[in-house]
Tab-separated table of C-alpha atoms in Angstrom:
chain	number	residue	atom	x	y	z
A	1	MET	CA	-8.683	-0.253	21.612
A	2	THR	CA	-11.703	1.997	21.386
A	3	ASP	CA	-14.158	1.319	18.559
A	4	HIS	CA	-13.596	4.215	16.164
A	5	SER	CA	-16.679	3.565	14.033
A	6	ASP	CA	-18.104	6.953	15.002
A	7	HIS	CA	-15.134	8.618	13.319
A	8	ARG	CA	-15.318	6.688	10.066
A	9	PRO	CA	-17.297	7.679	6.976
A	10	HIS	CA	-20.903	6.436	6.939
A	11	ASP	CA	-21.040	2.921	5.523
A	12	HIS	CA	-24.804	2.519	5.147
A	13	ASP	CA	-24.793	3.126	1.398
A	14	LEU	CA	-22.098	0.584	0.550
A	15	GLY	CA	-24.324	-2.468	0.504
A	16	PHE	CA	-24.830	-5.786	2.241
A	17	ALA	CA	-21.535	-7.290	1.088
A	18	HIS	CA	-19.667	-4.434	2.801
A	19	ASP	CA	-21.681	-4.454	6.031
A	20	LEU	CA	-21.995	-8.188	6.675
A	21	PRO	CA	-18.400	-8.831	7.826
A	22	ARG	CA	-18.629	-5.939	10.283
A	23	MET	CA	-21.954	-7.143	11.691
A	24	ILE	CA	-21.142	-10.780	12.396
A	25	GLY	CA	-17.347	-10.969	12.370
A	26	ARG	CA	-14.914	-12.547	9.981
A	27	ARG	CA	-14.654	-16.021	11.500
A	28	ARG	CA	-18.420	-16.441	11.802
A	29	LEU	CA	-18.885	-15.216	8.213
A	30	LEU	CA	-16.295	-17.651	6.868
A	31	SER	CA	-18.019	-20.479	8.715
A	32	LEU	CA	-21.368	-19.527	7.258
A	33	MET	CA	-19.962	-19.169	3.772
A	34	GLY	CA	-18.242	-22.547	3.938
A	35	GLY	CA	-21.216	-24.354	5.412
A	36	LEU	CA	-23.862	-22.868	3.133
A	37	GLY	CA	-21.901	-22.472	-0.071
A	38	LEU	CA	-22.312	-18.712	0.023
A	39	ALA	CA	-18.847	-17.795	-1.197
A	40	SER	CA	-19.966	-17.851	-4.807
A	41	ALA	CA	-23.767	-17.861	-4.633
A	42	SER	CA	-24.069	-14.706	-2.541
A	43	GLY	CA	-21.963	-12.590	-4.835
A	44	LEU	CA	-19.776	-11.499	-1.906
A	45	PRO	CA	-16.309	-10.404	-3.049
A	46	ALA	CA	-13.601	-12.883	-2.070
A	47	LEU	CA	-11.815	-10.354	0.160
A	48	ALA	CA	-14.907	-8.902	1.815
A	49	ALA	CA	-14.487	-10.988	4.965
A	50	GLN	CA	-10.778	-10.189	5.184
A	51	CYS	CA	-10.815	-6.412	5.027
A	52	VAL	CA	-11.951	-5.049	8.383
A	53	ALA	CA	-9.885	-1.919	9.010
A	54	LEU	CA	-7.593	-2.332	12.001
A	55	PRO	CA	-7.947	0.213	14.804
A	56	TRP	CA	-5.023	2.280	15.977
A	57	GLU	CA	-3.277	0.839	19.037
A	58	THR	CA	-0.604	2.206	21.335
A	59	ALA	CA	2.985	1.666	20.213
A	60	GLY	CA	3.795	0.823	23.824
A	61	PRO	CA	6.943	1.795	25.714
A	62	TYR	CA	9.391	-0.208	23.556
A	63	PRO	CA	9.001	0.930	19.918
A	64	ALA	CA	12.588	2.111	19.317
A	65	ASP	CA	11.236	4.385	16.589
A	66	GLY	CA	12.576	7.665	17.965
A	67	SER	CA	9.386	8.518	19.861
A	68	ASN	CA	10.652	7.822	23.386
A	69	VAL	CA	13.799	7.678	25.487
A	70	LYS	CA	15.585	5.235	27.776
A	71	ASP	CA	17.972	6.486	30.414
A	72	GLY	CA	17.824	9.936	28.843
A	73	GLN	CA	18.742	8.728	25.358
A	74	THR	CA	16.431	8.599	22.336
A	75	VAL	CA	16.059	5.017	21.161
A	76	ASN	CA	15.669	4.684	17.396
A	77	ALA	CA	16.414	1.483	15.499
A	78	LEU	CA	14.914	2.901	12.296
A	79	THR	CA	17.923	5.112	11.622
A	80	GLN	CA	20.404	2.231	11.889
A	81	ALA	CA	21.914	0.611	8.796
A	82	GLY	CA	20.550	-2.877	8.273
A	83	VAL	CA	17.075	-2.323	9.746
A	84	ILE	CA	15.473	-3.145	6.363
A	85	ARG	CA	15.741	-6.917	6.424
A	86	GLU	CA	13.805	-10.176	6.362
A	87	ASP	CA	15.380	-12.268	9.127
A	88	LEU	CA	14.691	-10.551	12.442
A	89	ARG	CA	16.441	-13.089	14.648
A	90	PRO	CA	20.004	-11.715	14.486
A	91	SER	CA	20.950	-8.275	15.729
A	92	PHE	CA	22.097	-5.861	13.038
A	93	GLY	CA	24.593	-3.048	12.661
A	94	GLU	CA	27.247	-3.213	15.356
A	95	MET	CA	25.270	-5.529	17.644
A	96	THR	CA	25.719	-9.295	17.489
A	97	PRO	CA	23.348	-11.261	19.810
A	98	VAL	CA	20.851	-13.592	18.124
A	99	ALA	CA	17.383	-14.288	19.514
A	100	GLU	CA	16.518	-17.890	20.306
A	101	GLY	CA	13.039	-19.329	20.075
A	102	LEU	CA	10.672	-21.276	17.847
A	103	LYS	CA	11.010	-20.175	14.235
A	104	LEU	CA	8.044	-18.208	12.875
A	105	ASP	CA	7.760	-17.244	9.204
A	106	LEU	CA	5.479	-14.226	8.906
A	107	GLU	CA	3.530	-13.179	5.814
A	108	LEU	CA	1.809	-9.828	6.287
A	109	THR	CA	-0.494	-8.446	3.604
A	110	LEU	CA	-0.927	-4.664	3.580
A	111	GLN	CA	-4.183	-3.397	2.091
A	112	ASP	CA	-6.112	-0.190	1.672
A	113	ALA	CA	-9.310	-0.883	3.612
A	114	ASP	CA	-11.197	1.149	0.999
A	115	GLY	CA	-11.496	-1.486	-1.726
A	116	CYS	CA	-9.172	-4.089	-0.170
A	117	THR	CA	-6.429	-3.198	-2.654
A	118	PRO	CA	-2.713	-3.971	-2.087
A	119	LEU	CA	-0.481	-1.242	-0.683
A	120	GLU	CA	2.435	-1.922	-3.005
A	121	GLY	CA	5.636	-0.145	-1.990
A	122	TYR	CA	4.483	0.586	1.551
A	123	ALA	CA	6.760	-0.379	4.434
A	124	ILE	CA	6.040	-2.011	7.773
A	125	TYR	CA	8.190	-1.870	10.893
A	126	VAL	CA	7.685	-4.915	13.120
A	127	TRP	CA	8.928	-5.500	16.682
A	128	HIS	CA	8.104	-7.902	19.486
A	129	CYS	CA	9.464	-9.457	22.664
A	130	ASP	CA	11.643	-12.534	23.064
A	131	THR	CA	10.641	-15.904	24.545
A	132	THR	CA	10.234	-14.564	28.095
A	133	GLY	CA	8.847	-11.099	27.337
A	134	LEU	CA	12.004	-8.982	27.111
A	135	TYR	CA	12.478	-6.299	24.428
A	136	SER	CA	15.752	-5.573	22.704
A	137	LEU	CA	17.311	-2.114	23.177
A	138	TYR	CA	15.307	-1.633	26.389
A	139	ASP	CA	15.440	-4.770	28.551
A	140	THR	CA	18.274	-6.368	26.566
A	141	THR	CA	20.385	-3.311	25.823
A	142	ASP	CA	23.178	-5.024	23.882
A	143	ALA	CA	20.820	-6.426	21.222
A	144	ASN	CA	18.474	-5.017	18.583
A	145	TYR	CA	17.008	-8.295	17.347
A	146	LEU	CA	13.296	-9.000	16.727
A	147	ARG	CA	12.946	-5.643	14.963
A	148	GLY	CA	12.995	-4.829	11.284
A	149	VAL	CA	11.436	-3.094	8.292
A	150	GLY	CA	10.081	-4.779	5.158
A	151	MET	CA	8.553	-3.479	1.937
A	152	ALA	CA	5.326	-4.682	0.351
A	153	ASP	CA	5.433	-6.322	-3.074
A	154	ALA	CA	2.850	-5.918	-5.848
A	155	GLU	CA	0.387	-8.036	-3.832
A	156	GLY	CA	0.972	-6.013	-0.678
A	157	LYS	CA	2.878	-8.879	0.951
A	158	VAL	CA	5.807	-8.501	3.328
A	159	ARG	CA	7.690	-11.517	4.677
A	160	PHE	CA	9.799	-11.864	7.805
A	161	THR	CA	11.474	-14.745	9.601
A	162	THR	CA	11.415	-14.304	13.360
A	163	ILE	CA	10.556	-16.307	16.495
A	164	PHE	CA	7.201	-16.952	18.115
A	165	PRO	CA	6.860	-14.180	20.736
A	166	GLY	CA	6.583	-14.996	24.406
A	167	CYS	CA	3.844	-13.936	26.812
A	168	TYR	CA	4.619	-11.663	29.724
A	169	ASP	CA	2.440	-10.837	32.695
A	170	GLY	CA	-0.344	-8.360	31.981
A	171	ARG	CA	-0.539	-8.578	28.166
A	172	TRP	CA	-1.996	-10.940	25.610
A	173	PRO	CA	0.842	-12.200	23.367
A	174	HIS	CA	1.244	-9.821	20.443
A	175	ILE	CA	3.404	-8.297	17.723
A	176	HIS	CA	3.715	-4.532	17.293
A	177	PHE	CA	3.856	-2.819	13.917
A	178	GLU	CA	3.811	0.553	12.191
A	179	VAL	CA	2.923	1.006	8.511
A	180	PHE	CA	4.573	3.754	6.459
A	181	GLU	CA	4.031	5.064	2.930
A	182	SER	CA	7.522	3.932	1.953
A	183	ALA	CA	10.771	2.602	3.353
A	184	GLU	CA	12.183	6.119	3.092
A	185	ALA	CA	9.334	7.416	5.247
A	186	ALA	CA	9.984	4.704	7.832
A	187	VAL	CA	13.681	5.391	8.267
A	188	SER	CA	13.340	9.188	8.103
A	189	GLY	CA	10.997	9.359	11.072
A	190	GLU	CA	7.850	10.370	9.194
A	191	ALA	CA	4.477	9.613	10.779
A	192	SER	CA	3.024	6.159	10.250
A	193	VAL	CA	-0.285	5.635	8.465
A	194	LEU	CA	-1.195	2.948	11.011
A	195	THR	CA	0.214	1.915	14.382
A	196	ALA	CA	-1.354	-1.288	15.695
A	197	GLN	CA	-0.724	-4.780	17.034
A	198	ILE	CA	-1.204	-8.373	15.899
A	199	ALA	CA	-2.744	-10.778	18.413
A	200	LEU	CA	-1.446	-14.343	18.637
A	201	PRO	CA	-3.959	-17.215	18.592
A	202	GLU	CA	-4.593	-18.773	21.989
A	203	GLU	CA	-4.481	-22.459	21.045
A	204	GLU	CA	-1.178	-22.267	19.196
A	205	ALA	CA	0.392	-19.987	21.796
A	206	ALA	CA	-0.586	-22.353	24.589
A	207	ALA	CA	0.947	-25.285	22.712
A	208	VAL	CA	4.222	-23.461	22.108
A	209	TYR	CA	4.557	-22.308	25.703
A	210	GLU	CA	3.738	-25.746	27.082
A	211	THR	CA	6.150	-27.717	24.903
A	212	ASP	CA	9.131	-25.382	24.415
A	213	ALA	CA	11.229	-24.865	27.557
A	214	ARG	CA	12.614	-21.586	26.220
A	215	TYR	CA	9.209	-20.025	26.967
A	216	SER	CA	9.639	-20.575	30.676
A	217	ASN	CA	6.929	-18.174	31.908
A	218	GLY	CA	4.565	-18.389	28.927
A	219	THR	CA	2.056	-20.910	30.259
A	220	ARG	CA	1.706	-19.111	33.573
A	221	ASN	CA	1.280	-15.664	32.042
A	222	LEU	CA	-1.104	-16.785	29.295
A	223	GLY	CA	-3.300	-18.332	31.974
A	224	ARG	CA	-3.633	-14.947	33.659
A	225	ILE	CA	-4.916	-12.968	30.657
A	226	THR	CA	-7.727	-13.047	28.118
A	227	ILE	CA	-8.472	-10.961	25.052
A	228	PRO	CA	-11.373	-9.170	26.839
A	229	SER	CA	-9.178	-8.342	29.846
A	230	ASP	CA	-6.198	-7.187	27.777
A	231	ASN	CA	-5.600	-3.439	28.090
A	232	VAL	CA	-5.017	-3.032	24.336
A	233	PHE	CA	-7.251	-5.567	22.592
A	234	GLY	CA	-9.944	-5.591	25.263
A	235	ASP	CA	-12.332	-3.089	23.696
A	236	ASN	CA	-11.864	-4.047	20.053
A	237	SER	CA	-14.853	-5.464	18.195
A	238	ASP	CA	-15.089	-9.174	17.407
A	239	ALA	CA	-14.503	-8.380	13.734
A	240	GLU	CA	-11.370	-6.368	14.528
A	241	ILE	CA	-9.982	-9.115	16.771
A	242	ALA	CA	-10.629	-11.718	14.070
A	243	GLN	CA	-8.872	-9.527	11.518
A	244	GLN	CA	-5.797	-8.803	13.628
A	245	THR	CA	-5.257	-12.332	14.932
A	246	LEU	CA	-2.427	-14.254	13.300
A	247	ALA	CA	-3.419	-17.445	11.467
A	248	VAL	CA	-0.777	-20.005	12.437
A	249	SER	CA	0.053	-23.298	10.734
A	250	GLY	CA	2.949	-25.728	10.572
A	251	ASP	CA	4.818	-28.173	12.746
A	252	MET	CA	6.582	-27.034	15.892
A	253	SER	CA	9.437	-29.423	15.165
A	254	GLU	CA	10.336	-27.398	12.059
A	255	GLY	CA	8.829	-24.002	12.795
A	256	LEU	CA	5.519	-22.261	12.252
A	257	THR	CA	4.043	-19.989	9.602
A	258	GLY	CA	1.827	-17.034	10.450
A	259	THR	CA	-0.298	-14.951	8.098
A	260	VAL	CA	-2.450	-11.891	8.639
A	261	THR	CA	-3.999	-9.205	6.436
A	262	ILE	CA	-3.609	-5.617	7.642
A	263	PRO	CA	-6.201	-3.246	6.134
A	264	VAL	CA	-5.385	0.444	6.650
A	265	ASP	CA	-8.156	3.031	7.020
A	266	PHE	CA	-6.486	6.281	5.979
A	267	THR	CA	-9.376	8.301	7.426
A	268	ALA	CA	-9.429	6.614	10.846
A	269	ASP	CA	-9.133	8.322	14.202
A	270	ARG	CA	-5.434	8.102	15.029
A	271	SER	CA	-5.654	8.216	18.807
A	272	ALA	CA	-5.144	5.086	20.872
A	273	GLN	CA	-7.295	4.720	23.964
A	274	MET	CA	-6.197	2.072	26.449
A	275	ALA	CA	-8.851	-0.384	27.570
A	276	PRO	CA	-9.188	-0.254	31.372
A	277	PRO	CA	-7.403	-3.280	32.873
A	278	PRO	CA	-9.187	-5.324	35.538
A	279	GLY	CA	-7.615	-4.818	38.931
A	280	GLY	CA	-4.947	-2.557	37.463
A	281	ALA	CA	-2.923	-5.414	35.962
A	282	GLY	CA	-0.982	-4.524	32.876
A	283	GLY	CA	-2.108	-0.896	32.955
A	284	PRO	CA	-0.490	2.024	31.143
A	285	GLY	CA	3.218	1.968	31.680
A	286	GLY	CA	3.290	-1.792	32.187
A	287	PRO	CA	5.414	-3.949	29.914
A	288	GLY	CA	4.383	-3.605	26.301
A	289	GLY	CA	1.192	-1.809	27.209
A	290	GLY	CA	1.429	1.908	26.725
A	291	MET	CA	2.967	4.734	28.691
A	292	THR	CA	1.004	7.382	26.813
A	293	PRO	CA	-1.229	7.216	23.758
A	294	PRO	CA	0.628	8.054	20.545
A	295	PRO	CA	0.239	11.650	19.356
A	296	ASP	CA	-2.443	12.342	16.755
A	297	SER	CA	0.286	12.938	14.176
A	298	LYS	CA	1.434	9.314	14.400
Protein backbone atom coordinates (compact mmCIF):
# COMPACT_ATOMS: atom_id res chain seq x y z
CA MET A 1 0.00 0.00 0.00
CA THR A 2 1.46 3.34 -1.00
CA ASP A 3 2.41 5.71 1.82
CA HIS A 4 -0.24 8.43 1.64
CA SER A 5 1.53 10.85 3.98
CA ASP A 6 1.80 13.41 1.18
CA HIS A 7 -1.99 13.57 1.03
CA ARG A 8 -2.57 14.01 4.75
CA PRO A 9 -2.76 17.32 6.61
CA HIS A 10 0.61 18.65 7.83
CA ASP A 11 1.44 17.14 11.21
CA HIS A 12 4.45 19.27 12.15
CA ASP A 13 2.51 21.49 14.55
CA LEU A 14 0.94 18.68 16.57
CA GLY A 15 3.89 18.03 18.84
CA PHE A 16 6.37 15.33 19.78
CA ALA A 17 3.78 12.99 21.28
CA HIS A 18 1.95 12.91 17.93
CA ASP A 19 5.03 12.50 15.74
CA LEU A 20 7.02 9.95 17.75
CA PRO A 21 4.90 6.87 16.94
CA ARG A 22 5.07 7.67 13.23
CA MET A 23 8.85 8.16 13.31
CA ILE A 24 9.92 4.98 15.09
CA GLY A 25 6.93 2.65 14.84
CA ARG A 26 4.51 1.37 17.41
CA ARG A 27 6.33 -1.77 18.53
CA ARG A 28 9.65 0.01 18.97
CA LEU A 29 7.93 2.83 20.89
CA LEU A 30 6.18 0.39 23.23
CA SER A 31 9.50 -1.33 23.89
CA LEU A 32 11.16 1.96 24.70
CA MET A 33 8.32 3.07 26.92
CA GLY A 34 8.32 -0.20 28.84
CA GLY A 35 12.07 -0.35 29.23
CA LEU A 36 12.60 3.27 30.23
CA GLY A 37 9.42 3.94 32.16
CA LEU A 38 8.34 6.57 29.66
CA ALA A 39 4.65 5.73 29.61
CA SER A 40 3.94 8.11 32.46
CA ALA A 41 7.07 10.25 32.73
CA SER A 42 7.04 11.44 29.13
CA GLY A 43 3.49 12.70 29.23
CA LEU A 44 2.64 10.70 26.10
CA PRO A 45 -1.09 9.93 25.88
CA ALA A 46 -1.86 6.26 26.49
CA LEU A 47 -3.27 5.77 22.98
CA ALA A 48 -0.60 7.71 21.11
CA ALA A 49 1.29 4.58 20.09
CA GLN A 50 -1.90 2.81 19.01
CA CYS A 51 -3.40 5.36 16.65
CA VAL A 52 -1.50 5.27 13.37
CA ALA A 53 -4.08 5.78 10.63
CA LEU A 54 -4.42 2.71 8.43
CA PRO A 55 -3.85 3.19 4.70
CA TRP A 56 -6.47 2.25 2.16
CA GLU A 57 -5.93 -1.20 0.64
CA THR A 58 -7.57 -3.00 -2.25
CA ALA A 59 -10.76 -4.91 -1.43
CA GLY A 60 -9.45 -7.69 -3.65
CA PRO A 61 -11.50 -9.83 -6.03
CA TYR A 62 -13.67 -11.50 -3.36
CA PRO A 63 -15.44 -8.76 -1.35
CA ALA A 64 -19.05 -9.81 -2.05
CA ASP A 65 -20.08 -6.21 -1.36
CA GLY A 66 -21.80 -5.55 -4.68
CA SER A 67 -18.71 -4.05 -6.33
CA ASN A 68 -17.86 -6.96 -8.64
CA VAL A 69 -19.39 -9.92 -10.44
CA LYS A 70 -18.85 -13.67 -10.73
CA ASP A 71 -20.06 -15.54 -13.77
CA GLY A 72 -21.98 -12.46 -14.84
CA GLN A 73 -23.83 -12.08 -11.54
CA THR A 74 -23.29 -9.33 -8.96
CA VAL A 75 -22.13 -10.86 -5.69
CA ASN A 76 -23.39 -9.01 -2.62
CA ALA A 77 -23.61 -10.59 0.82
CA LEU A 78 -24.40 -7.23 2.44
CA THR A 79 -27.98 -7.23 1.18
CA GLN A 80 -28.74 -10.68 2.61
CA ALA A 81 -30.72 -11.10 5.83
CA GLY A 82 -28.51 -12.31 8.65
CA VAL A 83 -25.27 -10.63 7.55
CA ILE A 84 -25.19 -8.58 10.78
CA ARG A 85 -23.92 -11.20 13.19
CA GLU A 86 -21.13 -12.15 15.57
CA ASP A 87 -20.34 -15.77 14.72
CA LEU A 88 -18.95 -15.88 11.19
CA ARG A 89 -18.38 -19.62 11.03
CA PRO A 90 -21.85 -20.74 9.88
CA SER A 91 -23.38 -19.67 6.59
CA PHE A 92 -26.45 -17.47 6.89
CA GLY A 93 -29.72 -16.93 5.07
CA GLU A 94 -30.57 -19.90 2.89
CA MET A 95 -27.05 -21.36 2.91
CA THR A 96 -26.02 -23.99 5.45
CA PRO A 97 -22.31 -25.00 5.25
CA VAL A 98 -20.16 -24.23 8.30
CA ALA A 99 -16.48 -23.32 8.08
CA GLU A 100 -14.03 -25.53 9.95
CA GLY A 101 -10.78 -24.32 11.43
CA LEU A 102 -9.13 -23.10 14.62
CA LYS A 103 -11.46 -20.83 16.55
CA LEU A 104 -10.45 -17.15 16.59
CA ASP A 105 -12.26 -14.57 18.72
CA LEU A 106 -11.72 -11.14 17.20
CA GLU A 107 -11.96 -7.81 19.02
CA LEU A 108 -11.66 -4.86 16.65
CA THR A 109 -11.55 -1.31 17.98
CA LEU A 110 -12.68 1.40 15.56
CA GLN A 111 -11.22 4.86 16.18
CA ASP A 112 -11.10 8.27 14.58
CA ALA A 113 -7.39 8.74 13.92
CA ASP A 114 -7.84 12.44 14.73
CA GLY A 115 -7.81 12.24 18.53
CA CYS A 116 -7.97 8.43 18.84
CA THR A 117 -11.64 8.62 19.82
CA PRO A 118 -14.07 5.66 19.52
CA LEU A 119 -16.29 5.44 16.45
CA GLU A 120 -19.42 4.42 18.33
CA GLY A 121 -22.22 3.20 16.07
CA TYR A 122 -19.97 2.62 13.06
CA ALA A 123 -20.13 -0.74 11.31
CA ILE A 124 -17.41 -3.01 9.96
CA TYR A 125 -17.78 -5.70 7.32
CA VAL A 126 -15.19 -8.46 7.71
CA TRP A 127 -14.36 -11.30 5.30
CA HIS A 128 -11.50 -13.74 4.87
CA CYS A 129 -10.55 -17.10 3.38
CA ASP A 130 -10.94 -20.56 4.88
CA THR A 131 -8.16 -22.88 6.09
CA THR A 132 -6.74 -23.50 2.60
CA GLY A 133 -7.31 -20.08 1.03
CA LEU A 134 -10.77 -20.45 -0.52
CA TYR A 135 -13.40 -17.68 -0.33
CA SER A 136 -17.09 -18.29 0.15
CA LEU A 137 -19.47 -17.19 -2.64
CA TYR A 138 -16.59 -17.27 -5.15
CA ASP A 139 -14.51 -20.44 -4.72
CA THR A 140 -17.07 -22.16 -2.48
CA THR A 141 -20.28 -21.06 -4.15
CA ASP A 142 -22.74 -22.85 -1.87
CA ALA A 143 -21.51 -21.08 1.29
CA ASN A 144 -21.36 -17.51 2.57
CA TYR A 145 -19.47 -18.17 5.80
CA LEU A 146 -16.49 -16.15 7.11
CA ARG A 147 -18.31 -12.91 6.26
CA GLY A 148 -20.32 -10.62 8.47
CA VAL A 149 -21.09 -7.12 9.73
CA GLY A 150 -20.77 -5.89 13.31
CA MET A 151 -21.50 -2.58 15.02
CA ALA A 152 -19.16 -0.69 17.33
CA ASP A 153 -20.16 -0.15 20.96
CA ALA A 154 -19.49 2.98 23.03
CA GLU A 155 -15.78 2.07 23.17
CA GLY A 156 -15.61 1.50 19.43
CA LYS A 157 -15.30 -2.27 19.90
CA VAL A 158 -16.72 -4.90 17.57
CA ARG A 159 -16.46 -8.61 18.35
CA PHE A 160 -16.61 -11.60 16.02
CA THR A 161 -16.03 -15.32 16.40
CA THR A 162 -14.45 -16.84 13.31
CA ILE A 163 -11.57 -19.16 12.37
CA PHE A 164 -7.89 -18.40 11.93
CA PRO A 165 -7.51 -17.69 8.19
CA GLY A 166 -5.31 -19.84 6.02
CA CYS A 167 -2.43 -18.73 3.81
CA TYR A 168 -2.62 -19.13 0.06
CA ASP A 169 0.16 -18.77 -2.48
CA GLY A 170 1.12 -15.19 -3.28
CA ARG A 171 -0.37 -13.36 -0.27
CA TRP A 172 0.56 -12.78 3.34
CA PRO A 173 -2.24 -14.17 5.55
CA HIS A 174 -4.81 -11.44 6.13
CA ILE A 175 -8.36 -10.39 6.94
CA HIS A 176 -10.26 -7.92 4.75
CA PHE A 177 -12.57 -5.25 6.13
CA GLU A 178 -14.61 -2.20 5.21
CA VAL A 179 -15.74 0.41 7.75
CA PHE A 180 -19.05 2.23 7.31
CA GLU A 181 -20.72 5.11 9.14
CA SER A 182 -23.53 2.81 10.25
CA ALA A 183 -24.99 -0.63 9.74
CA GLU A 184 -27.61 0.94 7.48
CA ALA A 185 -24.85 2.40 5.31
CA ALA A 186 -23.15 -1.00 5.10
CA VAL A 187 -26.19 -2.93 3.94
CA SER A 188 -27.46 -0.19 1.60
CA GLY A 189 -24.30 -0.16 -0.49
CA GLU A 190 -23.01 3.25 0.58
CA ALA A 191 -19.29 3.97 0.24
CA SER A 192 -17.03 2.84 3.06
CA VAL A 193 -14.97 5.31 5.08
CA LEU A 194 -12.05 2.86 5.04
CA THR A 195 -11.26 -0.28 3.05
CA ALA A 196 -8.17 -2.07 4.34
CA GLN A 197 -6.72 -5.36 5.57
CA ILE A 198 -5.45 -6.85 8.83
CA ALA A 199 -2.15 -8.73 8.69
CA LEU A 200 -1.71 -11.90 10.73
CA PRO A 201 1.40 -12.27 12.91
CA GLU A 202 4.04 -14.56 11.46
CA GLU A 203 4.95 -16.56 14.58
CA GLU A 204 1.39 -17.46 15.49
CA ALA A 205 0.42 -18.18 11.89
CA ALA A 206 3.38 -20.50 11.46
CA ALA A 207 2.43 -22.38 14.62
CA VAL A 208 -1.18 -22.82 13.54
CA TYR A 209 -0.27 -24.02 10.06
CA GLU A 210 2.34 -26.44 11.38
CA THR A 211 0.18 -28.07 14.05
CA ASP A 212 -3.34 -28.06 12.57
CA ALA A 213 -3.80 -30.49 9.67
CA ARG A 214 -6.79 -28.53 8.37
CA TYR A 215 -4.32 -25.89 7.14
CA SER A 216 -2.78 -28.31 4.68
CA ASN A 217 -0.97 -25.77 2.47
CA GLY A 218 -0.33 -23.07 5.08
CA THR A 219 3.26 -23.88 6.00
CA ARG A 220 4.35 -24.13 2.38
CA ASN A 221 2.66 -20.90 1.30
CA LEU A 222 3.77 -18.89 4.34
CA GLY A 223 7.35 -19.91 3.58
CA ARG A 224 7.07 -18.35 0.13
CA ILE A 225 5.98 -14.85 1.21
CA THR A 226 7.12 -12.02 3.45
CA ILE A 227 5.53 -8.73 4.44
CA PRO A 228 7.97 -6.75 2.23
CA SER A 229 7.25 -8.96 -0.78
CA ASP A 230 3.47 -8.95 -0.31
CA ASN A 231 1.68 -7.03 -3.06
CA VAL A 232 -0.64 -5.27 -0.59
CA PHE A 233 1.35 -4.76 2.61
CA GLY A 234 4.73 -4.50 0.91
CA ASP A 235 4.97 -0.71 0.69
CA ASN A 236 3.32 0.17 3.99
CA SER A 237 5.43 1.91 6.62
CA ASP A 238 6.70 0.03 9.67
CA ALA A 239 4.26 1.99 11.83
CA GLU A 240 1.32 1.07 9.59
CA ILE A 241 2.28 -2.61 9.57
CA ALA A 242 2.59 -2.60 13.37
CA GLN A 243 -0.82 -0.96 13.65
CA GLN A 244 -2.62 -3.33 11.28
CA THR A 245 -1.10 -6.56 12.57
CA LEU A 246 -3.37 -8.67 14.76
CA ALA A 247 -2.17 -9.26 18.32
CA VAL A 248 -2.86 -12.94 19.01
CA SER A 249 -3.03 -14.72 22.36
CA GLY A 250 -4.49 -17.91 23.77
CA ASP A 251 -4.06 -21.65 23.56
CA MET A 252 -4.50 -23.48 20.28
CA SER A 253 -6.20 -26.34 22.10
CA GLU A 254 -9.11 -24.04 22.99
CA GLY A 255 -8.88 -21.32 20.37
CA LEU A 256 -7.14 -17.99 19.98
CA THR A 257 -8.03 -14.36 20.61
CA GLY A 258 -7.00 -11.57 18.27
CA THR A 259 -7.16 -7.83 18.88
CA VAL A 260 -6.37 -4.85 16.69
CA THR A 261 -7.16 -1.13 16.73
CA ILE A 262 -8.32 0.38 13.43
CA PRO A 263 -7.83 4.16 13.27
CA VAL A 264 -9.68 5.82 10.37
CA ASP A 265 -8.29 8.94 8.68
CA PHE A 266 -11.36 10.57 7.15
CA THR A 267 -9.16 12.87 5.05
CA ALA A 268 -6.92 10.14 3.61
CA ASP A 269 -6.30 9.43 -0.05
CA ARG A 270 -8.82 6.72 -0.91
CA SER A 271 -6.98 5.08 -3.78
CA ALA A 272 -5.24 1.74 -3.32
CA GLN A 273 -1.98 1.26 -5.17
CA MET A 274 -0.71 -2.31 -5.40
CA ALA A 275 2.88 -2.89 -4.34
CA PRO A 276 4.82 -4.47 -7.24
CA PRO A 277 5.23 -8.20 -6.55
CA PRO A 278 8.66 -9.78 -7.01
CA GLY A 279 8.73 -12.03 -10.04
CA GLY A 280 5.05 -11.41 -10.71
CA ALA A 281 3.85 -13.72 -7.92
CA GLY A 282 0.55 -12.77 -6.40
CA GLY A 283 0.09 -9.80 -8.73
CA PRO A 284 -3.16 -7.98 -9.46
CA GLY A 285 -5.88 -10.44 -10.21
CA GLY A 286 -4.25 -13.17 -8.13
CA PRO A 287 -6.15 -14.70 -5.23
CA GLY A 288 -7.09 -12.11 -2.65
CA GLY A 289 -4.81 -9.52 -4.18
CA GLY A 290 -6.65 -7.02 -6.29
CA MET A 291 -8.09 -7.05 -9.77
CA THR A 292 -8.39 -3.27 -9.90
CA PRO A 293 -7.91 -0.58 -7.28
CA PRO A 294 -11.18 0.44 -5.63
CA PRO A 295 -12.80 3.58 -7.06
CA ASP A 296 -12.08 6.87 -5.30
CA SER A 297 -15.67 6.91 -4.04
CA LYS A 298 -15.09 3.79 -1.95
